[in-house]
Short mmCIF file of C-alpha atoms and ligand atoms in Angstrom, two decimals:
data_model
loop_
_atom_site.label_atom_id
_atom_site.label_comp_id
_atom_site.label_asym_id
_atom_site.label_seq_id
_atom_site.Cartn_x
_atom_site.Cartn_y
_atom_site.Cartn_z
CA MET A 17 55.89 290.67 -101.01
CA GLN A 18 59.26 289.88 -99.47
CA VAL A 19 60.43 286.76 -101.27
CA VAL A 20 63.44 284.63 -100.36
CA VAL A 21 64.73 282.58 -103.29
CA PHE A 22 66.65 279.43 -102.26
CA SER A 23 69.18 277.53 -104.42
CA ALA A 24 69.55 280.70 -106.48
CA LYS A 25 72.01 280.55 -109.37
CA PRO A 26 73.05 283.53 -111.50
CA TYR A 27 70.59 282.43 -114.21
CA ASP A 28 67.70 282.32 -111.68
CA ARG A 29 68.48 285.89 -110.67
CA GLN A 30 68.65 287.02 -114.30
CA PHE A 31 65.29 285.56 -115.32
CA LEU A 32 63.41 286.25 -112.03
CA ASP A 33 64.63 289.87 -111.93
CA ALA A 34 63.45 290.36 -115.52
CA ALA A 35 60.00 288.92 -114.74
CA ASN A 36 59.73 290.84 -111.48
CA THR A 37 60.63 294.23 -112.94
CA ALA A 38 58.65 294.00 -116.19
CA GLY A 39 56.09 296.81 -115.88
CA GLY A 40 57.55 297.97 -112.53
CA ALA A 41 59.03 296.03 -109.61
CA LYS A 42 56.39 293.87 -107.94
CA HIS A 43 58.24 292.13 -105.10
CA GLN A 44 61.40 292.37 -103.05
CA LEU A 45 63.52 289.36 -104.02
CA THR A 46 66.39 288.14 -101.84
CA TYR A 47 68.61 285.50 -103.45
CA LEU A 48 70.30 282.80 -101.39
CA GLU A 49 72.73 280.26 -102.82
CA ALA A 50 71.90 277.90 -99.93
CA ARG A 51 69.81 274.83 -100.62
CA LEU A 52 66.61 274.81 -98.61
CA SER A 53 66.51 272.28 -95.78
CA PRO A 54 65.26 272.20 -92.19
CA GLU A 55 68.67 273.65 -91.21
CA THR A 56 68.54 276.60 -93.64
CA ALA A 57 64.80 277.33 -93.45
CA THR A 58 65.33 280.07 -90.83
CA LEU A 59 67.15 282.11 -93.49
CA ALA A 60 63.66 283.00 -94.72
CA GLN A 61 63.10 285.15 -91.63
CA GLY A 62 61.33 288.39 -92.50
CA ALA A 63 59.89 287.04 -95.76
CA ASP A 64 56.26 286.41 -96.74
CA ALA A 65 57.08 283.99 -99.53
CA VAL A 66 59.72 281.40 -100.33
CA CYS A 67 60.75 280.33 -103.81
CA ALA A 68 62.31 276.85 -104.08
CA PHE A 69 63.67 274.46 -106.72
CA VAL A 70 63.65 270.70 -107.30
CA ASN A 71 66.36 269.59 -104.86
CA ASP A 72 65.27 271.86 -102.02
CA VAL A 73 63.97 269.91 -99.04
CA CYS A 74 60.40 271.02 -98.35
CA ASP A 75 59.56 268.47 -95.67
CA ALA A 76 57.42 268.89 -92.55
CA ALA A 77 60.33 270.28 -90.48
CA THR A 78 61.11 272.93 -93.10
CA LEU A 79 57.45 273.89 -93.42
CA GLU A 80 57.01 274.09 -89.64
CA THR A 81 59.83 276.62 -89.50
CA PHE A 82 58.15 278.55 -92.32
CA ALA A 83 54.86 278.58 -90.40
CA GLU A 84 56.64 279.98 -87.33
CA LEU A 85 58.23 282.67 -89.52
CA GLY A 86 54.87 283.59 -91.05
CA ILE A 87 55.65 282.37 -94.58
CA GLN A 88 52.37 282.23 -96.47
CA ILE A 89 53.32 280.78 -99.82
CA LEU A 90 55.91 278.36 -101.15
CA ALA A 91 56.33 279.13 -104.84
CA LEU A 92 58.09 276.27 -106.63
CA ARG A 93 59.98 277.06 -109.80
CA SER A 94 59.31 273.54 -111.04
CA ALA A 95 56.49 271.42 -112.39
CA GLY A 96 57.20 268.48 -110.07
CA PHE A 97 56.20 268.83 -106.40
CA ASN A 98 57.25 265.38 -105.13
CA HIS A 99 59.76 267.11 -102.78
CA VAL A 100 57.03 268.94 -100.82
CA ASP A 101 55.19 267.47 -97.84
CA LEU A 102 51.74 268.57 -98.95
CA VAL A 103 50.01 267.13 -95.89
CA ALA A 104 52.18 269.34 -93.67
CA ALA A 105 51.62 272.33 -95.97
CA ARG A 106 47.87 271.93 -95.67
CA ARG A 107 48.03 271.51 -91.90
CA LEU A 108 50.21 274.61 -91.59
CA ARG A 109 48.08 276.58 -94.09
CA ILE A 110 50.99 277.29 -96.40
CA THR A 111 49.94 277.64 -100.02
CA VAL A 112 52.09 275.66 -102.44
CA ALA A 113 52.25 276.92 -106.01
CA ARG A 114 54.13 275.50 -109.00
CA VAL A 115 54.81 276.02 -112.68
CA PRO A 116 52.73 273.26 -114.26
CA SER A 117 53.85 273.86 -117.81
CA TYR A 118 56.76 276.00 -118.94
CA SER A 119 58.11 274.45 -122.08
CA PRO A 120 57.42 270.76 -122.52
CA GLU A 121 59.59 271.04 -125.64
CA SER A 122 62.66 271.93 -123.58
CA VAL A 123 62.53 268.57 -121.79
CA ALA A 124 61.27 266.64 -124.82
CA GLU A 125 64.05 267.93 -127.07
CA HIS A 126 66.69 267.09 -124.46
CA THR A 127 65.20 263.61 -124.19
CA VAL A 128 65.64 263.16 -127.92
CA ALA A 129 69.15 264.64 -127.72
CA LEU A 130 70.05 261.90 -125.22
CA MET A 131 68.53 259.22 -127.49
CA LEU A 132 70.46 260.38 -130.55
CA ALA A 133 73.73 260.97 -128.70
CA LEU A 134 73.56 257.47 -127.19
CA ASN A 135 72.49 255.78 -130.40
CA ARG A 136 75.35 257.27 -132.43
CA ARG A 137 77.80 257.46 -129.47
CA ILE A 138 78.32 261.18 -130.09
CA TYR A 139 79.96 261.62 -126.67
CA ARG A 140 82.61 259.02 -127.57
CA ALA A 141 83.08 260.32 -131.11
CA TYR A 142 83.63 263.87 -129.81
CA ASN A 143 86.49 262.76 -127.57
CA ARG A 144 88.00 260.44 -130.17
CA VAL A 145 88.18 263.03 -132.93
CA ARG A 146 89.78 265.57 -130.60
CA GLU A 147 92.51 263.01 -129.89
CA GLY A 148 93.08 262.27 -133.55
CA ASN A 149 91.34 258.89 -133.37
CA PHE A 150 89.13 258.64 -136.43
CA ALA A 151 88.26 254.93 -136.11
CA LEU A 152 84.58 254.01 -136.16
CA ASP A 153 84.75 250.76 -134.17
CA GLY A 154 82.35 250.91 -131.22
CA LEU A 155 80.29 253.75 -132.69
CA LEU A 156 77.77 251.61 -134.62
CA GLY A 157 74.23 252.94 -134.26
CA PHE A 158 70.82 252.13 -135.68
CA ASP A 159 68.25 253.96 -137.81
CA MET A 160 65.58 255.56 -135.63
CA ARG A 161 63.03 255.21 -138.42
CA GLY A 162 60.92 252.09 -137.91
CA ARG A 163 61.99 251.60 -134.27
CA SER A 164 59.46 251.33 -131.41
CA VAL A 165 59.61 254.03 -128.77
CA GLY A 166 57.64 253.36 -125.58
CA ILE A 167 56.56 256.46 -123.70
CA ILE A 168 55.57 256.00 -120.05
CA GLY A 169 53.45 259.01 -119.13
CA THR A 170 51.81 260.92 -121.95
CA GLY A 171 51.27 264.28 -120.31
CA ARG A 172 52.69 267.49 -121.72
CA ILE A 173 56.28 266.28 -122.04
CA GLY A 174 55.46 262.71 -123.08
CA LEU A 175 53.23 263.97 -125.90
CA ALA A 176 55.91 266.44 -127.05
CA VAL A 177 58.37 263.51 -127.23
CA ALA A 178 55.75 261.48 -129.14
CA ARG A 179 55.35 264.23 -131.75
CA ILE A 180 59.10 264.33 -132.36
CA MET A 181 59.42 260.54 -132.53
CA LEU A 182 56.53 260.29 -134.99
CA GLY A 183 58.45 262.79 -137.11
CA PHE A 184 61.43 260.42 -137.07
CA GLY A 185 59.20 257.64 -138.45
CA CYS A 186 59.16 255.67 -135.19
CA THR A 187 56.27 253.55 -133.96
CA VAL A 188 55.18 255.21 -130.74
CA LEU A 189 53.76 253.05 -127.95
CA ALA A 190 52.35 254.59 -124.80
CA HIS A 191 51.40 253.72 -121.27
CA ASP A 192 49.42 256.05 -119.01
CA PRO A 193 46.62 255.33 -116.52
CA PHE A 194 44.83 258.26 -118.15
CA PRO A 195 45.44 257.95 -121.90
CA ALA A 196 45.53 261.39 -123.53
CA LYS A 197 42.93 262.21 -126.19
CA ASP A 198 45.65 264.04 -128.13
CA GLY A 199 47.80 260.91 -127.88
CA MET A 200 45.10 258.71 -129.32
CA ALA A 201 44.42 261.29 -132.05
CA MET A 202 48.13 261.17 -132.91
CA GLY A 203 47.86 257.42 -133.37
CA LEU A 204 49.75 256.34 -130.25
CA GLU A 205 49.14 252.74 -129.30
CA TYR A 206 48.23 252.61 -125.60
CA LEU A 207 49.36 249.40 -123.88
CA GLY A 208 49.79 247.93 -120.42
CA ILE A 209 53.26 248.61 -119.06
CA ASP A 210 54.46 245.00 -119.45
CA GLU A 211 53.57 244.91 -123.15
CA LEU A 212 55.10 248.34 -123.72
CA LEU A 213 58.37 247.22 -122.10
CA ALA A 214 58.41 244.03 -124.14
CA ARG A 215 57.82 245.79 -127.47
CA SER A 216 59.97 248.94 -127.17
CA ASP A 217 63.46 249.46 -128.59
CA ILE A 218 63.59 252.67 -126.58
CA VAL A 219 61.74 253.24 -123.30
CA THR A 220 61.44 256.84 -122.11
CA LEU A 221 59.98 257.94 -118.77
CA HIS A 222 57.68 260.97 -118.46
CA CYS A 223 55.42 260.17 -115.50
CA PRO A 224 55.69 262.09 -112.21
CA LEU A 225 57.42 260.61 -109.17
CA THR A 226 54.74 259.38 -106.78
CA PRO A 227 54.69 256.51 -104.26
CA GLY A 228 53.22 254.43 -107.12
CA THR A 229 55.97 255.24 -109.65
CA ARG A 230 58.95 255.03 -107.27
CA HIS A 231 61.26 252.33 -108.70
CA LEU A 232 58.73 251.66 -111.48
CA ILE A 233 61.79 250.50 -113.43
CA ASP A 234 63.17 247.81 -111.13
CA ASP A 235 64.74 244.38 -111.71
CA ALA A 236 61.40 242.89 -112.79
CA ALA A 237 60.64 245.70 -115.25
CA ILE A 238 64.15 245.52 -116.73
CA ALA A 239 63.71 241.76 -117.17
CA ARG A 240 60.58 242.47 -119.23
CA MET A 241 62.36 244.93 -121.53
CA ARG A 242 63.71 243.91 -124.93
CA ARG A 243 67.26 242.72 -124.39
CA GLY A 244 69.67 245.55 -125.20
CA ALA A 245 66.97 248.23 -125.33
CA MET A 246 67.67 251.88 -124.60
CA LEU A 247 66.27 253.42 -121.40
CA ILE A 248 65.93 257.18 -120.96
CA ASN A 249 64.92 258.99 -117.77
CA THR A 250 64.43 262.75 -117.86
CA SER A 251 61.58 262.70 -115.33
CA ARG A 252 62.66 262.04 -111.72
CA GLY A 253 65.58 259.91 -110.58
CA ALA A 254 63.75 257.61 -108.19
CA ILE A 255 61.47 256.28 -110.94
CA VAL A 256 64.46 254.08 -111.81
CA ASP A 257 66.04 251.77 -109.24
CA THR A 258 69.66 252.68 -109.98
CA ARG A 259 71.08 249.44 -108.57
CA ALA A 260 68.74 247.45 -110.84
CA ALA A 261 69.82 249.61 -113.80
CA ILE A 262 73.49 248.88 -113.03
CA ALA A 263 72.74 245.15 -112.87
CA GLY A 264 70.85 245.47 -116.18
CA LEU A 265 73.79 247.24 -117.81
CA LYS A 266 76.23 244.59 -116.58
CA SER A 267 74.09 241.74 -117.92
CA GLY A 268 73.37 243.49 -121.22
CA ALA A 269 69.62 243.66 -120.51
CA ILE A 270 69.93 247.44 -120.88
CA GLY A 271 71.91 248.32 -123.99
CA LEU A 272 72.04 252.08 -123.57
CA LEU A 273 71.09 254.30 -120.64
CA GLY A 274 70.46 258.04 -120.75
CA LEU A 275 69.79 259.92 -117.53
CA ASP A 276 69.09 263.57 -116.83
CA VAL A 277 67.98 262.73 -113.30
CA TYR A 278 69.35 260.44 -110.60
CA GLU A 279 67.70 259.30 -107.39
CA GLU A 280 70.47 260.69 -105.17
CA GLU A 281 71.12 263.78 -107.29
CA ALA A 282 70.40 266.30 -104.53
CA ASP A 283 73.96 266.14 -103.19
CA LEU A 284 75.53 266.33 -106.66
CA PHE A 285 73.64 268.18 -109.32
CA PHE A 286 73.73 271.94 -109.96
CA GLU A 287 77.12 272.27 -108.22
CA ASP A 288 80.72 272.27 -109.50
CA LEU A 289 82.26 269.37 -107.57
CA SER A 290 85.09 268.82 -110.04
CA GLY A 291 87.75 269.45 -107.39
CA GLN A 292 86.29 266.99 -104.91
CA VAL A 293 86.35 263.23 -104.47
CA LEU A 294 83.02 261.75 -105.55
CA GLN A 295 81.49 260.07 -102.50
CA ASP A 296 78.56 258.36 -104.22
CA ASP A 297 79.84 254.91 -105.28
CA VAL A 298 76.64 254.01 -107.14
CA PHE A 299 76.89 257.14 -109.28
CA ALA A 300 80.61 256.52 -109.75
CA ARG A 301 79.82 253.02 -111.07
CA LEU A 302 77.32 254.46 -113.54
CA LEU A 303 80.04 256.75 -114.90
CA THR A 304 82.23 253.77 -115.79
CA PHE A 305 79.90 252.37 -118.46
CA PRO A 306 80.68 253.31 -122.07
CA ASN A 307 76.97 253.02 -122.91
CA VAL A 308 75.69 255.45 -120.26
CA LEU A 309 75.19 259.16 -120.85
CA ILE A 310 74.32 261.39 -117.91
CA THR A 311 73.43 265.06 -117.86
CA ALA A 312 72.89 266.90 -114.58
CA HIS A 313 69.18 267.77 -114.64
CA GLN A 314 69.50 270.22 -117.51
CA ALA A 315 66.55 269.15 -119.67
CA PHE A 316 64.57 272.25 -118.65
CA PHE A 317 67.51 274.57 -119.26
CA THR A 318 66.49 276.70 -122.24
CA THR A 319 65.89 280.43 -122.51
CA GLU A 320 62.22 279.83 -123.28
CA ALA A 321 61.73 277.56 -120.27
CA LEU A 322 63.55 279.84 -117.81
CA THR A 323 61.56 282.85 -119.05
CA ALA A 324 58.27 280.97 -118.60
CA ILE A 325 59.30 279.58 -115.18
CA ALA A 326 60.18 283.07 -113.91
CA GLU A 327 57.04 284.70 -115.30
CA THR A 328 54.73 282.02 -113.88
CA THR A 329 56.49 282.07 -110.49
CA ILE A 330 56.20 285.86 -110.19
CA GLY A 331 52.59 285.57 -111.44
CA ASN A 332 51.79 283.02 -108.72
CA ILE A 333 53.22 285.28 -105.99
CA THR A 334 51.51 288.40 -107.37
CA ALA A 335 48.10 286.70 -107.58
CA PHE A 336 48.52 285.41 -104.04
CA ALA A 337 49.52 288.87 -102.76
CA GLU A 338 46.54 290.49 -104.47
CA GLY A 339 43.82 287.91 -103.96
CA GLY A 340 45.04 285.27 -101.51
CA ARG A 341 45.27 282.57 -104.19
CA ALA A 342 48.14 281.65 -106.52
CA VAL A 343 47.35 281.00 -110.18
CA HIS A 344 48.74 277.46 -110.09
CA GLU A 345 48.19 276.10 -106.62
CA VAL A 346 49.05 272.48 -105.87
CA SER A 347 45.74 271.07 -104.71
CA THR A 348 45.78 269.57 -101.22
CA GLU A 349 42.03 268.88 -101.12
CA LYS A 350 42.22 265.15 -101.74
CA LEU A 351 45.01 264.50 -99.23
CA ALA A 352 44.31 262.20 -96.31
P1 NAD B 15 52.12 265.97 -116.79
O1 NAD B 15 51.43 266.07 -115.47
O2 NAD B 15 51.64 266.82 -117.92
O3 NAD B 15 52.10 264.44 -117.29
C1 NAD B 15 52.40 263.34 -116.48
C2 NAD B 15 51.66 262.14 -117.06
O4 NAD B 15 52.10 260.97 -116.35
C3 NAD B 15 50.14 262.22 -116.91
O5 NAD B 15 49.51 262.00 -118.15
C4 NAD B 15 49.83 261.11 -115.91
O6 NAD B 15 48.55 260.51 -116.13
C5 NAD B 15 50.95 260.15 -116.19
N1 NAD B 15 51.17 259.14 -115.15
C6 NAD B 15 50.95 259.23 -113.82
N2 NAD B 15 51.24 258.06 -113.22
C7 NAD B 15 51.68 257.23 -114.20
C8 NAD B 15 52.11 255.87 -114.22
N3 NAD B 15 52.16 255.14 -113.11
N4 NAD B 15 52.47 255.34 -115.42
C9 NAD B 15 52.41 256.06 -116.55
N5 NAD B 15 52.00 257.34 -116.58
C10 NAD B 15 51.65 257.92 -115.44
O7 NAD B 15 53.66 266.24 -116.49
P2 NAD B 15 54.78 266.74 -117.51
O8 NAD B 15 54.77 268.25 -117.57
O9 NAD B 15 54.67 265.98 -118.78
O10 NAD B 15 56.10 266.34 -116.71
C11 NAD B 15 56.40 264.98 -116.45
C12 NAD B 15 57.51 264.90 -115.43
O11 NAD B 15 58.72 265.40 -116.02
C13 NAD B 15 57.32 265.79 -114.19
O12 NAD B 15 56.55 265.12 -113.20
C14 NAD B 15 58.74 266.02 -113.72
O13 NAD B 15 59.05 265.03 -112.76
C15 NAD B 15 59.58 265.79 -114.97
N6 NAD B 15 60.31 267.01 -115.41
C16 NAD B 15 61.65 266.93 -115.56
C17 NAD B 15 62.37 268.06 -115.99
C18 NAD B 15 63.85 268.04 -116.22
O14 NAD B 15 64.47 269.10 -116.35
N7 NAD B 15 64.48 266.88 -116.29
C19 NAD B 15 61.68 269.26 -116.21
C20 NAD B 15 60.28 269.27 -116.04
C21 NAD B 15 59.60 268.15 -115.65
#
């Protein structure tokens, strides 16, 4: 198939080319740096398939252009598909495929990296030592052992986080509308969200972004958290109401905040904007807090994850080309 890859970075090319040529080239891949949007969708002209990433805009207007161009499949190189208008995809008969699981450990381990770096203020210590400041004031942390970690969403990533936290000797609390058998077997204590928030020293988010989880962590949820607790979000930015988080940081309700995702990240993340004036005042405010650590959606960024993402994406396109169905199609059957 002719495949146009949007938002392509050098690392995407490296891993997709390797997956595509293993055992002989399967598809013709064209790499575009442009982010997919209704304005750039026409760049897919001549292709049968489009490959997109998390901040590409796959709304009805984009998909309508694809339908006019004869695009048959939208192959996402992500697990999340909250950025795709599935109702429009079904109406336009465009198959949407994704990579449901590529390395839950990549995201889980980054989640724990954020927890530890925040707890022990590693980001501050790194800068201090480089400047010859060896004072410890302001770097006081706490033992992880014995602390309560509340995991919201115990799917693949949430359970991988739970396994690591159990290894640290933490008490792991969980909230999920569909409690996982593996989670219960591990000894996780499933609770309602209010009780989880009230009992957790660390709250970490691993549910998908849906209309029901948008701003799940808002003013009311933050008010229910233990005062000074740590909040980590490596799932999707809009699960946290950023303005509420800023208010929580200012009042001390949130003691430490670790983010790998941000609700308005699409205009920021994955690009080098270091020579430009930051236009997002909310994000700029977040950067001023000494107890906030932000990474730019890099939790998935390991060799193992990129290899698996590329192999599954090429596998989805190949299966669709050969049999009309991708291996991991996003189901649109239950949509209104
Ligand atoms: P998964 O589908 O295996 O698990 C999601 C879990 O969330 C399920 O058990 C589901 O029942 C639960 N859930 C749904 N609604 C909920 C709610 N209201 N409250 C609590 N739990 C709820 O998904 P996964 O592979 O574990 O990935 C989780 C999320 O992580 C993805 O949706 C994606 O947004 C995010 N993610 C981020 C990165 C990154 O690089 N930062 C990479 C991959 C995935």
